[in-house]
XYZ file of C-alpha atoms in Angstrom:
480
model
C -26.074 20.612 34.672
C -29.243 18.536 34.353
C -28.652 14.824 33.800
C -30.223 13.182 30.751
C -31.302 9.580 31.383
C -31.589 7.009 28.625
C -33.930 4.149 27.828
C -32.937 0.633 28.855
C -33.324 -1.757 25.904
C -31.742 -5.195 25.453
C -29.301 -4.630 28.289
C -28.063 -1.275 26.963
C -28.714 2.342 27.933
C -29.707 4.034 24.685
C -31.109 7.324 23.403
C -34.266 7.587 21.338
C -34.134 7.742 17.563
C -35.820 11.152 17.714
C -33.104 12.784 19.867
C -35.945 14.493 21.759
C -36.147 14.680 25.543
C -38.716 15.405 28.265
C -37.947 17.809 31.118
C -39.266 16.654 34.501
C -39.652 19.586 36.886
C -40.076 19.798 40.638
C -43.803 20.343 41.380
C -42.885 22.328 44.492
C -40.723 24.640 42.349
C -41.543 24.282 38.625
C -38.552 26.414 37.642
C -36.269 23.554 38.727
C -35.678 20.879 36.078
C -34.906 17.691 37.998
C -33.875 15.381 35.138
C -34.336 14.890 31.395
C -35.679 11.663 29.922
C -36.067 10.306 26.413
C -39.166 11.344 24.462
C -39.358 8.016 22.688
C -41.211 7.044 19.536
C -43.227 4.014 18.493
C -40.084 2.744 16.752
C -38.192 2.793 20.065
C -41.053 0.904 21.709
C -41.041 -1.683 18.916
C -37.304 -2.227 19.392
C -37.904 -2.848 23.094
C -40.658 -5.377 22.377
C -38.396 -7.176 19.908
C -35.698 -7.450 22.579
C -38.194 -8.802 25.110
C -39.525 -11.351 22.627
C -35.988 -12.561 21.873
C -35.214 -12.944 25.594
C -38.433 -14.579 26.795
C -37.616 -18.247 26.126
C -34.310 -18.250 27.968
C -35.781 -16.379 30.933
C -38.815 -18.686 31.049
C -36.429 -21.669 31.178
C -34.461 -20.150 34.071
C -35.298 -22.025 37.301
C -37.643 -20.152 39.611
C -35.178 -20.043 42.528
C -32.598 -18.432 40.234
C -35.108 -15.816 39.091
C -35.953 -15.215 42.739
C -32.299 -14.751 43.626
C -32.004 -11.938 41.078
C -35.120 -10.247 42.452
C -33.784 -10.586 45.989
C -30.457 -9.030 45.035
C -32.249 -6.180 43.258
C -34.360 -5.616 46.380
C -31.204 -5.402 48.478
C -29.694 -2.867 46.061
C -32.854 -0.760 46.244
C -32.679 -0.954 50.028
C -29.090 0.320 49.983
C -30.271 3.249 47.837
C -33.489 3.957 49.725
C -32.497 7.472 50.764
C -31.550 8.635 47.267
C -34.625 6.980 45.748
C -36.781 8.782 48.304
C -35.176 12.115 47.397
C -35.723 11.451 43.685
C -39.375 10.539 44.235
C -39.946 13.723 46.256
C -38.233 15.861 43.618
C -40.215 14.457 40.677
C -43.623 13.627 42.175
C -43.807 15.932 45.207
C -44.773 13.495 47.977
C -44.055 14.326 51.590
C -40.930 12.552 52.816
C -42.618 9.985 55.110
C -44.961 8.994 52.259
C -42.148 8.835 49.720
C -39.925 6.767 52.007
C -42.818 4.452 52.771
C -43.486 3.955 49.077
C -39.856 3.107 48.350
C -39.880 0.624 51.221
C -43.044 -0.883 49.776
C -41.231 -1.519 46.480
C -38.333 -3.144 48.343
C -40.745 -5.379 50.254
C -42.481 -6.366 47.011
C -39.189 -7.485 45.463
C -38.375 -9.589 48.529
C -41.878 -11.088 48.591
C -41.915 -12.177 44.956
C -38.292 -13.348 45.202
C -39.548 -15.961 47.643
C -42.687 -16.753 45.644
C -40.629 -17.447 42.508
C -39.497 -20.765 43.987
C -43.089 -21.993 44.457
C -44.324 -21.722 40.873
C -43.921 -25.323 39.766
C -47.610 -26.227 39.683
C -49.757 -28.898 41.388
C -50.199 -32.665 41.220
C -53.695 -34.227 41.025
C -54.951 -37.739 41.407
C -55.533 -39.514 38.061
C -58.537 -41.746 37.330
C -56.471 -44.236 35.336
C -53.631 -46.363 36.695
C -50.058 -45.718 35.589
C -50.799 -42.042 34.963
C -49.328 -38.913 36.429
C -51.746 -36.002 36.280
C -50.358 -32.573 37.029
C -50.688 -28.872 36.229
C -47.770 -26.699 35.161
C -47.748 -22.942 35.651
C -45.887 -21.301 32.788
C -45.159 -17.657 31.907
C -47.472 -16.062 29.385
C -44.688 -14.417 27.355
C -44.011 -10.693 26.991
C -45.709 -8.417 29.520
C -46.400 -4.774 28.624
C -46.699 -2.547 31.709
C -48.016 1.030 31.633
C -47.739 2.720 35.021
C -48.926 6.013 36.611
C -47.190 8.932 38.289
C -48.958 8.921 41.654
C -47.137 5.842 43.000
C -44.161 5.909 40.639
C -42.186 3.088 42.268
C -44.722 0.991 44.217
C -47.114 0.339 41.327
C -44.361 -0.484 38.813
C -42.844 -2.816 41.423
C -46.072 -4.700 42.041
C -46.476 -5.246 38.300
C -42.825 -5.884 37.431
C -41.780 -8.214 40.260
C -44.494 -10.865 39.735
C -44.075 -10.695 35.959
C -40.350 -11.443 36.291
C -40.860 -13.994 39.061
C -43.252 -15.927 36.820
C -40.702 -16.013 33.985
C -42.051 -13.319 31.648
C -39.942 -10.759 29.860
C -41.144 -7.183 30.267
C -41.479 -3.835 28.516
C -42.537 -0.947 30.726
C -43.540 2.655 30.073
C -43.416 4.733 33.265
C -45.419 7.940 33.562
C -43.628 10.900 31.992
C -44.185 13.098 35.052
C -42.070 10.908 37.362
C -40.138 8.145 35.556
C -36.891 8.331 37.514
C -37.493 5.633 40.107
C -38.416 3.097 37.397
C -35.107 3.860 35.659
C -33.374 3.194 38.982
C -35.242 -0.110 39.400
C -33.946 -1.172 36.000
C -30.412 -0.214 37.027
C -30.727 -2.339 40.172
C -32.005 -5.334 38.220
C -29.204 -4.951 35.678
C -26.649 -4.911 38.484
C -28.360 -7.925 40.077
C -27.692 -9.967 36.937
C -30.957 -9.858 35.016
C -30.204 -11.124 31.487
C -30.232 -8.687 28.592
C -33.645 -8.068 27.052
C -35.673 -9.461 29.948
C -36.541 -5.937 31.124
C -36.857 -2.951 28.799
C -37.788 0.570 29.926
C -38.975 3.161 27.405
C -40.003 6.677 28.441
C -42.299 8.846 26.364
C -45.938 9.592 25.536
C -48.583 6.928 25.870
C -49.957 7.792 22.433
C -46.765 6.475 20.876
C -44.944 4.194 23.314
C -47.988 2.803 25.117
C -49.918 2.355 21.904
C -47.078 0.322 20.354
C -46.770 -1.825 23.466
C -50.478 -2.651 23.373
C -50.796 -3.343 19.662
C -47.461 -5.025 18.931
C -48.113 -8.651 18.015
C -45.234 -9.831 20.235
C -46.739 -8.613 23.521
C -49.012 -11.103 25.260
C -50.381 -9.369 28.352
C -51.055 -5.720 29.178
C -51.273 -4.259 32.685
C -52.401 -0.638 32.988
C -53.015 1.647 35.956
C -54.437 5.111 35.349
C -57.654 7.031 34.819
C -60.915 5.266 34.032
C -61.302 7.148 30.754
C -57.895 6.124 29.413
C -58.201 2.681 30.974
C -61.346 1.913 29.011
C -59.580 2.816 25.782
C -56.614 0.627 26.732
C -58.959 -2.244 27.588
C -60.784 -1.995 24.251
C -57.526 -1.707 22.337
C -55.903 -4.665 24.100
C -58.913 -6.972 23.816
C -59.323 -6.094 20.146
C -55.691 -7.172 19.728
C -56.383 -10.440 21.560
C -54.293 -9.630 24.636
C -54.821 -10.658 28.227
C -55.607 -7.348 29.988
C -55.623 -6.052 33.547
C -56.627 -2.476 34.381
C -56.786 -0.710 37.736
C -58.475 2.663 37.419
C -60.148 5.467 39.333
C -62.232 5.636 42.478
C -64.787 7.737 44.347
C -64.127 6.144 47.685
C -66.494 6.601 50.636
C -66.060 6.446 54.372
C -69.394 5.910 56.118
C -69.477 7.431 59.619
C -72.045 5.662 61.774
C -74.119 7.147 64.585
C -72.036 5.050 66.989
C -68.720 6.447 65.727
C -66.564 8.818 67.717
C -66.465 12.008 65.580
C -62.835 12.773 66.435
C -61.671 9.264 65.554
C -63.709 9.311 62.338
C -62.233 12.688 61.364
C -58.719 11.334 61.893
C -59.490 8.395 59.597
C -61.094 10.542 56.874
C -58.389 13.232 57.004
C -55.642 10.647 56.679
C -57.408 8.925 53.802
C -58.478 12.123 52.050
C -55.499 14.443 52.469
C -52.643 11.924 52.588
C -50.560 11.833 49.379
C -52.250 15.197 48.630
C -55.382 13.224 47.735
C -53.570 11.817 44.695
C -54.390 8.178 45.315
C -56.922 6.011 43.536
C -58.025 4.767 46.981
C -58.191 8.237 48.598
C -61.328 9.038 50.592
C -63.238 11.701 48.683
C -66.665 11.220 50.306
C -67.490 11.210 54.019
C -71.042 9.900 54.412
C -72.040 10.903 57.932
C -75.014 10.044 60.144
C -77.018 13.133 61.061
C -76.523 12.535 64.814
C -72.754 13.084 64.575
C -72.625 15.254 61.448
C -71.957 18.655 63.057
C -69.287 17.353 65.434
C -67.599 15.398 62.642
C -67.486 18.422 60.321
C -65.964 20.555 63.075
C -63.281 17.938 63.748
C -62.491 17.403 60.057
C -62.214 21.137 59.344
C -59.850 21.492 62.294
C -57.583 18.755 60.922
C -57.617 20.227 57.423
C -56.665 23.657 58.713
C -53.727 22.384 60.776
C -51.991 20.395 58.017
C -48.510 21.746 57.284
C -48.273 22.408 53.517
C -45.072 22.920 51.572
C -42.297 21.120 49.661
C -42.475 17.407 50.393
C -38.892 17.221 51.654
C -39.819 18.845 54.964
C -43.590 19.347 55.165
C -46.616 17.219 55.979
C -48.410 17.637 52.633
C -46.692 18.376 49.350
C -47.904 19.841 46.053
C -49.959 18.248 43.348
C -47.822 16.738 40.637
C -48.480 19.255 37.841
C -50.226 22.472 36.897
C -52.913 20.459 35.099
C -53.679 18.412 38.212
C -53.790 21.514 40.416
C -56.029 23.352 37.972
C -58.365 20.374 37.718
C -58.766 20.320 41.492
C -59.452 24.063 41.621
C -61.993 23.678 38.835
C -63.876 21.120 40.939
C -63.847 23.596 43.825
C -65.640 26.099 41.572
C -68.054 23.459 40.274
C -68.997 22.379 43.797
C -69.736 25.942 44.904
C -71.753 26.645 41.765
C -73.851 23.550 42.443
C -74.642 24.746 45.969
C -72.152 22.932 48.210
C -70.709 24.932 51.096
C -66.948 25.471 51.205
C -66.168 24.788 54.862
C -62.417 25.293 54.543
C -59.632 25.422 51.986
C -60.379 25.579 48.294
C -57.532 27.837 47.285
C -53.795 28.084 46.714
C -51.695 28.692 49.850
C -49.890 31.984 50.046
C -46.109 32.388 50.229
C -45.297 29.084 48.504
C -44.117 30.511 45.211
C -45.208 28.921 41.954
C -45.495 25.363 43.257
C -48.622 23.356 42.503
C -50.074 23.563 46.011
C -53.748 23.327 46.951
C -55.189 23.772 50.417
C -56.852 20.753 52.070
C -60.503 21.325 51.237
C -63.764 20.299 52.904
C -67.230 20.746 51.388
C -70.452 20.385 53.377
C -74.111 20.471 52.352
C -73.200 18.128 49.511
C -76.016 16.350 47.698
C -75.548 12.867 46.319
C -76.087 13.892 42.680
C -73.561 16.752 42.692
C -70.466 16.281 40.552
C -68.272 16.685 43.642
C -69.989 13.568 45.013
C -69.883 11.548 41.788
C -66.646 12.310 39.921
C -63.051 11.574 40.842
C -61.236 14.778 41.826
C -57.729 13.390 42.533
C -56.777 16.172 44.871
C -57.061 17.004 48.616
C -60.837 17.495 48.585
C -63.388 15.725 50.821
C -67.140 16.078 50.255
C -69.265 15.530 53.380
C -72.782 14.156 52.878
C -75.396 13.842 55.616
C -77.599 10.737 55.891
C -80.368 9.780 58.287
C -79.440 6.133 58.910
C -77.177 3.228 57.948
C -79.422 2.134 55.073
C -79.197 5.517 53.394
C -75.464 5.663 54.044
C -74.921 2.314 52.340
C -77.093 3.348 49.387
C -75.148 6.596 48.955
C -71.811 4.797 49.296
C -72.745 2.406 46.479
C -74.445 5.023 44.326
C -71.484 5.917 42.096
C -69.914 4.408 38.973
C -66.755 3.454 40.858
C -66.046 0.683 43.346
C -62.414 0.590 44.422
C -62.137 1.134 48.188
C -64.724 1.792 50.910
C -64.641 2.018 54.684
C -66.973 2.397 57.629
C -66.355 3.839 61.086
C -68.692 2.198 63.571
C -68.953 0.506 66.960
C -71.930 -1.539 65.736
C -70.762 -5.024 64.719
C -73.947 -5.711 62.759
C -73.416 -2.568 60.667
C -69.802 -3.526 60.099
C -70.735 -7.007 58.882
C -73.450 -5.701 56.597
C -71.098 -3.107 55.138
C -68.496 -5.767 54.389
C -71.129 -7.897 52.660
C -72.974 -5.160 50.753
C -70.404 -2.483 49.910
C -69.715 -2.479 46.170
C -65.943 -2.178 46.341
C -62.945 -4.401 45.816
C -61.365 -3.270 49.105
C -63.552 -2.874 52.196
C -62.284 -1.680 55.585
C -63.789 -1.369 59.052
C -62.544 1.460 61.281
C -59.653 2.172 58.908
C -58.878 4.711 56.208
C -59.616 3.832 52.584
C -55.941 4.083 51.613
C -53.185 1.613 52.463
C -52.807 -1.917 51.088
C -51.105 -5.127 52.159
C -48.845 -6.537 49.439
C -49.802 -10.209 49.839
C -53.568 -9.990 49.233
C -55.478 -9.218 46.009
C -56.111 -5.617 44.998
C -58.654 -4.437 42.452
C -62.010 -2.751 42.076
C -65.586 -3.173 40.929
C -67.469 -1.277 38.233
C -65.481 1.521 36.519
C -62.584 1.074 38.943
C -61.294 -2.029 37.187
C -61.601 -4.256 34.167
C -62.798 -6.886 36.702
C -60.601 -9.425 34.938
C -57.476 -10.036 37.021
C -56.406 -8.757 40.438
C -52.973 -7.435 41.351
C -50.614 -8.301 44.237
C -50.104 -11.545 46.146
C -50.880 -14.863 44.492
C -53.504 -13.119 42.350
C -50.745 -10.999 40.825
C -48.838 -14.121 39.855
C -51.970 -15.655 38.324
C -52.161 -12.827 35.784
C -48.654 -13.505 34.531
C -48.957 -17.292 34.281
C -50.943 -19.740 32.189
C -51.788 -23.297 33.179
C -50.938 -26.425 31.220
C -52.522 -29.733 32.269
C -50.341 -32.794 31.695
C -51.479 -36.436 31.427
C -48.372 -38.646 31.685
C -49.238 -42.304 31.042
C -46.096 -44.117 32.033
């Protein structure tokens, strides 16, 4: 029998007022219902916000080391349950096991990191101009944080929003993505067991049009953090700023890897394949454009096609690349395959649905060549295992093409030329820039965010920058 999971509000596991549920199915086998979750209403979301508002003062007054101790205990509980969390993530989202296990470990590491940082949030002391005066700056929590998180990293992204918010002393309401909410429910269970006070964390599952909308517009929420598509993110940004909220959005990408004339084609193909086909291309930092110097273009294409054709596709539990998360995502990717061919790009490999894999949402790793810079396949986010290869005559053209999109999240270059590498770092219009590395993969202790349509360009996530978003500064003049 399929388990039905409840919302977590004010320290209690509760059902929605509507008595409606959402079935989450296995994307590798859509006939399998993994778990049922609450299809919550705006009223449920409002109840959660009320609980968070009631709990915020006591949690804000809790000493930072004590808050950190709770986060550390929760991290240890997640570590004990790593295997089952990995299985749940695979079943709901479809990731290959090594990717799913790595993502769960990332969440554990984030909890440990911010557990330590919680003790360092007192503020700073400055020298005063007048005698007999203490001059110092206090860092205080902003209040109630509303978090709206995506399905593609269903535990890592919620963790890197939730842990700093709690470490800084904020209470939280969170709406996980309806396609894969299970691991967020399990994070809440770990925090409850770790001793988090009632009302400090509230989890409500359901549609963004009801739950997310209430979180953003409710007068008792103070900050909003959203990760998702650029189209929805812009609406969230406008809605939150109109309501006077502090807002942070991390959105889409059209991430390039520039392959220099000095690059080894085999090494470059390894980097692009890992960045483009890893996580089934369902990453905001995935490489979707390989911008290749004409001197190495043919060899690079041959190497990349070979890697695409040798990837083992199937259910994420025991294959190298799993399915896309839903029928809509698969169909969107296949639609872009048709668009690219209609615009004149050459399908070098892939582009279809693998045979003998049943009704799962699988798409073959796909490579397009003869791609022009103004084609949709080179301008729009696909969010599937598709890499467009563009040929350029020199570094200058490669840099221009790399920057010539509306997005600016992650960018990389493969080169043995140090001057090119330095120029790319300085001139690439992206929030994350890498040299001789894939576009995906992030350290947890440094800022993450994008330029242009990839971000609101307001606040960064992760590391100290993540804590900055959830704190506000108060300057104190103490004339003793």
